[in-house]
Amino acid sequence: MMKVLVIGGGGREHTIVWKIKQSPLVDKVYCAPGNAGIMQEVECVDIPVMDNRALLKFARAAKIDLTIVGPEAPLVNGIVDAFEENGMFCFGPSQKAAELEGSKAFCKYILNKYDIPTADYRIFDDYSQAQAFLLKQNGPIVVKADGLAAGKGVLVCMNRDESLIALDKMMKDKEFGAAGAKVIVEEYMTGDEVSVMALSDGENFVTLMPAQDHKRIFDNDEGPNTGGMGAYAPTPHISPAMLQQIETGIIAPTIKGMALEGRPYKGILYAGLMITRDGPRVVEYNVRFGDPEAQVILPLAESDLMEGILATREGSLQKMKWRNRPGAAVCVVLASGGYPGACEKGKKIHGLDHQWDDGVFVYHAGTARRGRDIVTSGGRVLGVTAVDVSIPRAIDKVYKAIKWIAFDGAYYRKDIAMRALR
Ligand code: AMP
Ligand code: GLY
């Protein structure tokens, strides 16, 4: 029986905690720092995710057998290395492997070197050179900050003027701080976007159920990008043949390439893909579960996530078959008014004690306790997931459920998963 520590405090981590708790291999789960929902399920400890030393100290004292890292920032900060140097097992990529998400320039280097399809690109660390390049371009183009920017460092520009403004934001006004010291200017791709996640032991991998996120804040994919406003799985945009093409042409060479670079990739590898007319191409890599994709993939997983994680430690993933339940899941994110910009916090959330139908799960993200109340404490507040026999049934169920929850300024998209029905 194992003691597990989950690091993070969003909807993804609530879902990981919920899934891990069901494993017969686990007898106690902690979460640092967690949120008001996670607190109802397991013991939360108030340690910041970037404090490697304090996390390690706690893990030692509580005799933690396995630590699972939810977000990218602690991975890029080297938490796995810090734990492993001290003989503690921590699930996720090392700092050097996490650079796949931590530096878009590094990601492009790997994609290019190992012949993995992606958008054409140029990298600049000099403002005037980037400006001169953009002045010569026509039509849509994408400007990206190299480093981590909480999912906001990508500006999709529809024309030259927009791209010059985007460049100024990154390199002149330093809106993304050091993350924008280097910028990647990228060819604009069109197609359906899908998220394919794989569990990797550094050599072998198993693919989880492909999902689709909804990144824009407003219905019909309008407005600015967010961390994700909802997700569903499975997605009809990926046939079994296409999934195989993604595995052999994208995931496998990435894992092989990372091993050849001396940065073996262990953990969850998340490929953000664009299904273009020329086939699937990589938009980005993330080094962790997607949020809110985890909120649909894990409720649909029949396999024990613990078994998968332990197999990555043993290097025995080739023996594992990842099994999904039949049916579909839809997750709708309930956000604070103003998100993804500044938003008000501390709003009392009503309706959380509703008796939910079977297959409805309310995962907490930005929530906190205030006395006996649960209040909002972030941009994305809750992720309501419904599992049912089909996408239409899950859509129906999730939108019926979400009506029970209310707080001042609450906002959610009304068209999550509708793309699957087109
Ligand atoms: P990223 O953080 O790299 O996933 O980018 C955020 C979002 O910007 C992606 O999910 C896409 O919707 C969009 N995006 C990024 N790169 C491109 C590209 N080369 N062409 C079109 N859209 C893109
Ligand atoms: N939902 C997109 C992400 O997790 O990066």
PDB file of C-alpha atoms in Angstrom, residues 110-117 249 253:
ATOM      1  CA  ILE A 110      13.721  18.395 -31.208  1.00  0.00           C
ATOM      2  CA  LEU A 111      10.859  18.415 -33.709  1.00  0.00           C
ATOM      3  CA  ASN A 112      13.161  19.535 -36.480  1.00  0.00           C
ATOM      4  CA  LYS A 113      16.051  17.251 -35.678  1.00  0.00           C
ATOM      5  CA  TYR A 114      13.864  14.149 -35.491  1.00  0.00           C
ATOM      6  CA  ASP A 115      11.752  15.004 -38.507  1.00  0.00           C
ATOM      7  CA  ILE A 116       8.472  15.407 -36.671  1.00  0.00           C
ATOM      8  CA  PRO A 117       5.860  17.445 -38.554  1.00  0.00           C
ATOM      9  CA  GLY A 249       5.177   9.639 -36.724  1.00  0.00           C
ATOM     10  CA  PRO A 253      10.231   9.645 -32.561  1.00  0.00           C
TER      11      PRO A 253
END
